[in-house]
Short mmCIF file of C-alpha atoms and ligand atoms in Angstrom, two decimals:
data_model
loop_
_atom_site.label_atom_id
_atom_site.label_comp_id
_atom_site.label_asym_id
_atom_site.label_seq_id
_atom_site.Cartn_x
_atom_site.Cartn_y
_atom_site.Cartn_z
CA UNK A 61 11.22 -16.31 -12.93
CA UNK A 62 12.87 -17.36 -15.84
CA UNK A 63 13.37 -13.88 -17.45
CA UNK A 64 15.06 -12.77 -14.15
CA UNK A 65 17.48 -15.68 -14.73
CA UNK A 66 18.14 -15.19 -18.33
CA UNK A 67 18.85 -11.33 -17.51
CA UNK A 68 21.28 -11.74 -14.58
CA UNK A 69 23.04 -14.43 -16.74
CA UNK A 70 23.48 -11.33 -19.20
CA UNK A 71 24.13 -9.06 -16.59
CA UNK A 72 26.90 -11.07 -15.82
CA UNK A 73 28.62 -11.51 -18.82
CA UNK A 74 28.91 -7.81 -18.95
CA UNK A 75 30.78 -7.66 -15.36
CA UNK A 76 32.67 -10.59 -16.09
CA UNK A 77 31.77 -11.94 -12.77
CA UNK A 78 31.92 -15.85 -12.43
CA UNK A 79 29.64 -17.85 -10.18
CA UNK A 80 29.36 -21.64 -10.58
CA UNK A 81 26.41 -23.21 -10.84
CA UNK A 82 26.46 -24.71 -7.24
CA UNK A 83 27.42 -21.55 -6.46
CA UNK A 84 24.17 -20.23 -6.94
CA UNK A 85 20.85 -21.80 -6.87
CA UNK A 86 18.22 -19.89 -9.20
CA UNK A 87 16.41 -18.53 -6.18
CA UNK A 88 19.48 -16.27 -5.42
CA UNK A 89 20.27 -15.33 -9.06
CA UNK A 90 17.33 -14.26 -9.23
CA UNK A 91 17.87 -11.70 -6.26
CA UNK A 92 21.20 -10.86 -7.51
CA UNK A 93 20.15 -9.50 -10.02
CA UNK A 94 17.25 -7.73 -8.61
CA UNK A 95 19.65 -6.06 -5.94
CA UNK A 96 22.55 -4.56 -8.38
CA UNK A 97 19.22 -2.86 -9.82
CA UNK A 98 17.62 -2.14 -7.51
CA UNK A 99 20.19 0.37 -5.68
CA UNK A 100 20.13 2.56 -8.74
CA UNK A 101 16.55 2.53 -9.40
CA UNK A 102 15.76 5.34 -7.32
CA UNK A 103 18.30 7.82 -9.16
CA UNK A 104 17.08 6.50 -12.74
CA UNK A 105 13.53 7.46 -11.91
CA UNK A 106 12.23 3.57 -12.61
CA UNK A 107 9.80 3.89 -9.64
CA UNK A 108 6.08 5.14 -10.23
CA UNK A 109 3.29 5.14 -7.99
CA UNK A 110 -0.29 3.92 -9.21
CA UNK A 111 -3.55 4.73 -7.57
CA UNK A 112 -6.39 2.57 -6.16
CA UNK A 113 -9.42 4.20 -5.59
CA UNK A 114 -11.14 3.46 -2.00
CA UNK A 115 -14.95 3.72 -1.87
CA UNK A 116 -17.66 4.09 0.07
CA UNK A 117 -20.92 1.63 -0.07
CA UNK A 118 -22.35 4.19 -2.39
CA UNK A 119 -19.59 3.71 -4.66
CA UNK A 120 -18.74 7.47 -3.78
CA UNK A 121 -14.83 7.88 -3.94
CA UNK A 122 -12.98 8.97 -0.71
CA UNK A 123 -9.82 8.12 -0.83
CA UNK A 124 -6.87 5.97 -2.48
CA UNK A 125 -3.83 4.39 -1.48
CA UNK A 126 -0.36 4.63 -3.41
CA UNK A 127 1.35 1.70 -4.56
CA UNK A 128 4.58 1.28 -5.66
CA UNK A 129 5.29 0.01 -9.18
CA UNK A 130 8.76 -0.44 -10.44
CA UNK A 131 9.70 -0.08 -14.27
CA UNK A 132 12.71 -2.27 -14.67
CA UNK A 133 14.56 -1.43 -18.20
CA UNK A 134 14.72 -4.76 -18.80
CA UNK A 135 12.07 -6.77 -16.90
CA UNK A 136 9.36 -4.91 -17.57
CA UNK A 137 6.78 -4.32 -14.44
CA UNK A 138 8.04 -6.08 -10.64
CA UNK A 139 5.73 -6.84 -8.46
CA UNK A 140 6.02 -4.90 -5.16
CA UNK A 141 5.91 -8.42 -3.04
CA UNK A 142 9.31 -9.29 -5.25
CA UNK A 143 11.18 -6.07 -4.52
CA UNK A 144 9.84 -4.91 -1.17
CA UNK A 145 11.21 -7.67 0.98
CA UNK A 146 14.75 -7.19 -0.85
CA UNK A 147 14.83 -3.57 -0.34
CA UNK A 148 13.95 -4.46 3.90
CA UNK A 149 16.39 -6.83 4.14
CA UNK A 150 19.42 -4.18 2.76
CA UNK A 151 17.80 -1.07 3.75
CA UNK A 152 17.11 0.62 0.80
CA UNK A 153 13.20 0.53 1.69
CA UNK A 154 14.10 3.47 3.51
CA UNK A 155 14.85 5.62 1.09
CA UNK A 156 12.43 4.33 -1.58
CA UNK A 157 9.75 4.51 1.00
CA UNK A 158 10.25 7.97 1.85
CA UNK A 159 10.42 8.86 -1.80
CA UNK A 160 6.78 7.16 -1.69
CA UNK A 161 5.16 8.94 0.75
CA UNK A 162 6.85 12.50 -0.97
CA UNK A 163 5.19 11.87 -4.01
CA UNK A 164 2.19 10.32 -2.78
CA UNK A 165 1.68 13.20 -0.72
CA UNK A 166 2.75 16.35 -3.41
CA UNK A 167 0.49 14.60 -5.79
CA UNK A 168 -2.39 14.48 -3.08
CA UNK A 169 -1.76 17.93 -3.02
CA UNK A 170 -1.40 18.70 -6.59
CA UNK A 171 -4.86 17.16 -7.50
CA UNK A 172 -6.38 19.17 -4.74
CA UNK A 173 -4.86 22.70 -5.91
CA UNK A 174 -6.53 21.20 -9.16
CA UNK A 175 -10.43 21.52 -7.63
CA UNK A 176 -10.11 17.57 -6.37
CA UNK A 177 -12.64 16.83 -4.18
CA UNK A 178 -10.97 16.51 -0.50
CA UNK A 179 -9.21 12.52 -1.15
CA UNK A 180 -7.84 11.19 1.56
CA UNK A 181 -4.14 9.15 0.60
CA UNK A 182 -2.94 5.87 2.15
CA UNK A 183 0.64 5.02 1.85
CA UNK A 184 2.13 1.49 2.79
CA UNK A 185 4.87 1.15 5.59
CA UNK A 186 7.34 -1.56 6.12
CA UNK A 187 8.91 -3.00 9.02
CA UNK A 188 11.61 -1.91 9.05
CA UNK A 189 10.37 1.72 7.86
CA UNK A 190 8.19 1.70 10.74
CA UNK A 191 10.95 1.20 13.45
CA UNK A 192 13.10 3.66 11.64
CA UNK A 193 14.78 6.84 14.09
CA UNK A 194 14.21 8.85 10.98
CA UNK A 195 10.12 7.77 10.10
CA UNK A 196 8.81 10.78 12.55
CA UNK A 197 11.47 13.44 11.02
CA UNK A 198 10.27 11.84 7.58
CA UNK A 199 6.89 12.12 7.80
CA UNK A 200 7.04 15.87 9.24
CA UNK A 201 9.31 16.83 6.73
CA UNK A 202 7.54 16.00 3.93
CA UNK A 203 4.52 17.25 5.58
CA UNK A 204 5.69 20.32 5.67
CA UNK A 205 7.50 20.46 2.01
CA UNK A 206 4.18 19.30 0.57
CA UNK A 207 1.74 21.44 2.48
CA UNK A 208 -0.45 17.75 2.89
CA UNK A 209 -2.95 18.25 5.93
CA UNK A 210 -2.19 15.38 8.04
CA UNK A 211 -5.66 14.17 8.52
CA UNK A 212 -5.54 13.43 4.70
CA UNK A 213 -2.20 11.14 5.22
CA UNK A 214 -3.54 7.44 6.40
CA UNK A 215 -0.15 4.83 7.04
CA UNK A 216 -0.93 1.73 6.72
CA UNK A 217 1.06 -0.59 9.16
CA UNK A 218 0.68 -4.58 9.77
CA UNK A 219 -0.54 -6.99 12.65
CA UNK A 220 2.95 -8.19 12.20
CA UNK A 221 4.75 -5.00 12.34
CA UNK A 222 3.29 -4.13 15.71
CA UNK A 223 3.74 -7.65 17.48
CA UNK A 224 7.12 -7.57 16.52
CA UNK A 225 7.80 -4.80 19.21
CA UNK A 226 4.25 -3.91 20.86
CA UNK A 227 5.80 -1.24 23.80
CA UNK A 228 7.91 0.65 20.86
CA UNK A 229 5.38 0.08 18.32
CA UNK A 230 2.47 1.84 20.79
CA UNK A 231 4.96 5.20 21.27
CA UNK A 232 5.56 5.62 17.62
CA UNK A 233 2.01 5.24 16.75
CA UNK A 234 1.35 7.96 19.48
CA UNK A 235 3.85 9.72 17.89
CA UNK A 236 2.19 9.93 14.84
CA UNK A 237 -1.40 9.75 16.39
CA UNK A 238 0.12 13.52 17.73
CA UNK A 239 0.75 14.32 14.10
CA UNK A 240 -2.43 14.28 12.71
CA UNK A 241 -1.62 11.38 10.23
CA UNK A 242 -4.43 8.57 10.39
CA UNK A 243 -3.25 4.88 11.29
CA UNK A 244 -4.32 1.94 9.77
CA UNK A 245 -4.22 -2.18 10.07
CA UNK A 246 -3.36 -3.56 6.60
CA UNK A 247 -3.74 -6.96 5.54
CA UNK A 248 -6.44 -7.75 9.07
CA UNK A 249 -6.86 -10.84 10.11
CA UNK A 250 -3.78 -12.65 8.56
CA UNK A 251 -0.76 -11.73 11.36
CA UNK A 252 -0.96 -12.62 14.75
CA UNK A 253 -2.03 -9.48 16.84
CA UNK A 254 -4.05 -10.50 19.89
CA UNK A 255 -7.76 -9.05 20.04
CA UNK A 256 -7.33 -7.66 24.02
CA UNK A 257 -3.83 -6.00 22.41
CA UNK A 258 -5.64 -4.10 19.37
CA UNK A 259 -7.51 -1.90 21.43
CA UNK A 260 -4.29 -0.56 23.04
CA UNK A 261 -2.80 0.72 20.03
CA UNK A 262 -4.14 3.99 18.81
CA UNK A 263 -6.01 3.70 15.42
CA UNK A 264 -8.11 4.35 12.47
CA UNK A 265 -9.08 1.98 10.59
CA UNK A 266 -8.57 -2.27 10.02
CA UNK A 267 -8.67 -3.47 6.34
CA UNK A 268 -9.90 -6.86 5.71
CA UNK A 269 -7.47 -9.07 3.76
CA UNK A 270 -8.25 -9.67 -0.11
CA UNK A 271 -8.14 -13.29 1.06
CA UNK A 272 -11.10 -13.47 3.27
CA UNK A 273 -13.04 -11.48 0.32
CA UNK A 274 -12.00 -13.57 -2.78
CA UNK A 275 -14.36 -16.53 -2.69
CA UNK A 276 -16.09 -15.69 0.20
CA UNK A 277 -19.59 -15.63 -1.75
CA UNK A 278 -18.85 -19.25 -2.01
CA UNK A 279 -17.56 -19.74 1.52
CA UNK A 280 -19.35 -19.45 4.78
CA UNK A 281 -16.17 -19.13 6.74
CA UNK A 282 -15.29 -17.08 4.92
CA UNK A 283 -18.52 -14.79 5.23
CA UNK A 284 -18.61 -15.47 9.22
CA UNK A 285 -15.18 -14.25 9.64
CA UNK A 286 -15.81 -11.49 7.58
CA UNK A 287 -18.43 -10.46 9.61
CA UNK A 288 -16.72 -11.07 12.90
CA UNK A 289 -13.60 -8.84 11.80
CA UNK A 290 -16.34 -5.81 11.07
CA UNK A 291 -17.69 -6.72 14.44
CA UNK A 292 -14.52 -6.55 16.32
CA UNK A 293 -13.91 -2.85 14.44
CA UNK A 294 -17.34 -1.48 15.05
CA UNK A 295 -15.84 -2.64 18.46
CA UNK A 296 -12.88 -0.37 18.64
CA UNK A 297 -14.73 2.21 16.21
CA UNK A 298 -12.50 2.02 13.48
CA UNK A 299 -13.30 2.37 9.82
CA UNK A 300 -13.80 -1.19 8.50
CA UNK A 301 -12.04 -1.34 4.98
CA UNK A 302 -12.29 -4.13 2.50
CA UNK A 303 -9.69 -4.80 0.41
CA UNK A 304 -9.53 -7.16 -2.76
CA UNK A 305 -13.12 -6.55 -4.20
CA UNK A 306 -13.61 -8.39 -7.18
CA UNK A 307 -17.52 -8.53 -8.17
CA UNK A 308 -20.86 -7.05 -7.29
CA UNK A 309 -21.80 -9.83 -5.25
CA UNK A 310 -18.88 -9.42 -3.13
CA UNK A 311 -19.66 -5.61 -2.88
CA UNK A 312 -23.81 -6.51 -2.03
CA UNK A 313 -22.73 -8.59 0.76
CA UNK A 314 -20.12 -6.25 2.36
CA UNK A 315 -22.60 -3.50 2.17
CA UNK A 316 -25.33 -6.16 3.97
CA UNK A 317 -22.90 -6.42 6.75
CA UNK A 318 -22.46 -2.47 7.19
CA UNK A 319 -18.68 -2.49 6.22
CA UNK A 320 -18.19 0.69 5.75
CA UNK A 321 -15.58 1.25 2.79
CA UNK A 322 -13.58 -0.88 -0.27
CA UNK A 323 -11.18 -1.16 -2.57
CA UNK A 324 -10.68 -3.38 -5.46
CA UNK A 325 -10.78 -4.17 -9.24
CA UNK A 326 -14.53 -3.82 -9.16
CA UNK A 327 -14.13 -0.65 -8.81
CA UNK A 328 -10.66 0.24 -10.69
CA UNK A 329 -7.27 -1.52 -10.54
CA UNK A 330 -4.29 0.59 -9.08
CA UNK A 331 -3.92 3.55 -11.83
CA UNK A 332 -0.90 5.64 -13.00
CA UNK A 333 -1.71 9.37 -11.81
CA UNK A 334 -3.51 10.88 -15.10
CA UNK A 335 -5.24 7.90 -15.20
CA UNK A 336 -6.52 7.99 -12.02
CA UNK A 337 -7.02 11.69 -12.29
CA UNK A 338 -9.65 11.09 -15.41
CA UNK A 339 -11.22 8.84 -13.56
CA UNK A 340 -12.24 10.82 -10.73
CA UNK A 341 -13.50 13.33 -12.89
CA UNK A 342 -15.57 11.21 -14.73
CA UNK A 343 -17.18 9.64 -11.81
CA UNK A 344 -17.33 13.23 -10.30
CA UNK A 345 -18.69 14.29 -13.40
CA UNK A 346 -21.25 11.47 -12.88
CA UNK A 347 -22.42 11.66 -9.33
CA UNK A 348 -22.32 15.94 -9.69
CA UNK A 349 -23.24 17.86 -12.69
CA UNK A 350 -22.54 20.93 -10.73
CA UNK A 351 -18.67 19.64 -11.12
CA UNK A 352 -18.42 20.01 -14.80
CA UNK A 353 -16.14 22.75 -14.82
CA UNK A 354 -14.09 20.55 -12.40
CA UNK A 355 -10.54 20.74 -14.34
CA UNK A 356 -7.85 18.26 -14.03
P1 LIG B 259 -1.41 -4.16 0.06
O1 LIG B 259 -0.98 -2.90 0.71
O2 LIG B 259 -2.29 -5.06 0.84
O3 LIG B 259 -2.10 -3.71 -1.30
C1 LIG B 259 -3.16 -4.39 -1.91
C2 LIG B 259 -2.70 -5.24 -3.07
O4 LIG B 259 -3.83 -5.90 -3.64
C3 LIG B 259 -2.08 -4.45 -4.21
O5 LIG B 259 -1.09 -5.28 -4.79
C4 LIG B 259 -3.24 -4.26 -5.16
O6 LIG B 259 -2.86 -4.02 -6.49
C5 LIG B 259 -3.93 -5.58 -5.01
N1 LIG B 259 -5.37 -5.51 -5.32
C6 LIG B 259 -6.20 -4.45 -5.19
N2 LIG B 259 -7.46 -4.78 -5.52
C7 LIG B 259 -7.44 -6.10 -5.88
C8 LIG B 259 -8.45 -7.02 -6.32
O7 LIG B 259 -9.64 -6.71 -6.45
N3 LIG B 259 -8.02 -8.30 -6.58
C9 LIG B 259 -6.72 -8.68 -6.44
N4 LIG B 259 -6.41 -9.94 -6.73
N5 LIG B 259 -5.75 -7.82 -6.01
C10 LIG B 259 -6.10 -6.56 -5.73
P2 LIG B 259 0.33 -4.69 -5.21
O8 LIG B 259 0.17 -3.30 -5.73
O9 LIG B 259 0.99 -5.70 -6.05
O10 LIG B 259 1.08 -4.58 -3.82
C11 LIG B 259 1.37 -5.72 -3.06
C12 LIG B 259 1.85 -5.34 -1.69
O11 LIG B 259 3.12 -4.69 -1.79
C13 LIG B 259 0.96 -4.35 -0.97
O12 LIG B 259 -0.13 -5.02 -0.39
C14 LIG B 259 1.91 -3.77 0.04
O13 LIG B 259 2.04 -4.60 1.16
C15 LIG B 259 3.22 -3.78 -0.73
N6 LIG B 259 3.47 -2.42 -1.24
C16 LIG B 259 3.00 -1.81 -2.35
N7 LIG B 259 3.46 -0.54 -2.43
C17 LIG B 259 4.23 -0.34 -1.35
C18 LIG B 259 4.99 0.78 -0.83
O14 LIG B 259 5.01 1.89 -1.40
N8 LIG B 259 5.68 0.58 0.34
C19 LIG B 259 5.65 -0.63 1.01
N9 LIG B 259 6.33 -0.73 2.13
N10 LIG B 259 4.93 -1.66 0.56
C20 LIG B 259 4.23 -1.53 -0.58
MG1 LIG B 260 -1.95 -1.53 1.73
MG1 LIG B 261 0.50 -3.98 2.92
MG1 LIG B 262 -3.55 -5.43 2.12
#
């Protein structure tokens, strides 16, 4: 965007560096700029994580997934789908990412030791994350250093992901199947993973894409395939998550068509920790009066 423009044009007046204008269209000043700041954002603490609530048909909550949020000093809030792809492409998604799943999983922890009711937590993996010789080490490291129970930890992987190298991709979800940690499809039914290759890879759950759900009370295709996706996970018995739920009517039809769990702003937009932490004891408050001593 423009403000991205304007601030690597000031960035770079400070470093004196000189690029002419052919040198650089505006696409890759914009990255530029987001890379130089991007490599120290880790060590000045300009990552948070927010919290989206997942739901049951009842509206009972049962889980949440972390996502990242970055604070730039300068450009306020970027959007995940700006910064994630940069930080694949140079590698610094593995670091950041494992700094995700520490705090998503000590937090997890920390709301439990608080009275919580058991939440499970799912944390986004990338690509190149996935394939990484360290992920297992990761994952059991912080694991351990958190005291998480595994069955609590949910990774959400891509259609994508897994096509990109099926034979590798099936041992390292074994590997983590072994683990304890819960596996699931993000973003279903917008890669290219073939139906008679789902059912070899060992998993949890499938979450609709937000786009099928968006105007699908509008939409019969929308609605159909909808339907057929919860069809195809009753199938494999996998939880059927819907992701990008935006009104009641949405929510009424889901729950017509048995899927079994959602997220979305009907039911709260991704929240920074105390937030999300008053929330669940309100709505615990709510559905349990026996939980009023419930402390946060
Ligand atoms: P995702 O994992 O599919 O996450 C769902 C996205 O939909 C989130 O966008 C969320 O804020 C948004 N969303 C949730 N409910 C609604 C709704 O009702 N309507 C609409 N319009 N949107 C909704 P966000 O947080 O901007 O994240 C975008 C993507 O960035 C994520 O998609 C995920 O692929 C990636 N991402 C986020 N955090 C991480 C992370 O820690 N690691 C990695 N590798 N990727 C991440
Ligand atoms: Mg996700
Ligand atoms: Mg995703
Ligand atoms: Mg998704």
């Amino acid at each position: 965007s423009a403000d991205i423009a304007m601030y690597y044009a000031k960035e770079r007046g400070k470093n004196n560096v000189q690029f002419s204008s052919e040198e650089l269209n505006t696409v890759s000043l914009e990255r530029f700029a987001l890379e130089s700041s991007l490599r120290s954002a880790l060590e000045n603490q300009e990552f948070k994580v927010y919290y989206q609530s997942k739901q049951d048909m009842k509206g009972h909550v049962t889980g949440m997934e972390a996502l990242l949020r970055w604070q730039h000093p300068d450009l306020g809030l970027v959007s995940p789908m700006e910064f994630i792809p940069l930080a694949e492409e140079n590698g610094l998604i593995i670091p950041i990412g494992r700094w995700v799943l520490k705090t998503a999983c000590w937090q997890n922890v920390a709301w439990q030791n608080q009275g919580f009711p058991e939440l499970s937590i799912a944390v986004n993996l990338s690509v190149r994350q996935f394939f990484d010789k360290g992920l297992l080490v990761d994952i059991n490291t912080v694991l351990q250093e958190t005291g998480m129970s595994p069955a609590l930890l949910e990774l959400e992987i891509t259609e994508s992901m897994v096509m990109h190298d099926v034979k590798q991709a099936i041992q390292i979800l074994r590997e983590l199947k072994k683990m304890g940690v819960r596996i699931a499809i993000d973003d279903f039914g917008t890669g290219y993973s073939s139906l008679s290759r789902l059912k070899d890879f060992p998993l949890d759950a499938i979450k609709i894409d937000g786009s099928f759900i968006y105007d699908m009370t509008d939409c019969t295709e929308n609605k159909k395939l909808t339907e057929s996706i919860i069809e195809i996970g009753k199938t494999l018995s996998l939880t059927v998550i819907a992701e990008g739920v935006e009104t009641v009517e949405q929510l009424n039809y889901l729950r017509s068509i048995s899927c079994d769990q959602f997220q979305g702003f009907y039911a709260n937009e991704p929240l920074p920790a105390t937030e999300f932490a008053a929330m669940i004891q309100a709505s615990t408050i709510m559905n349990n009066p026996a939980a009023r001593s419930f402390k946060v």
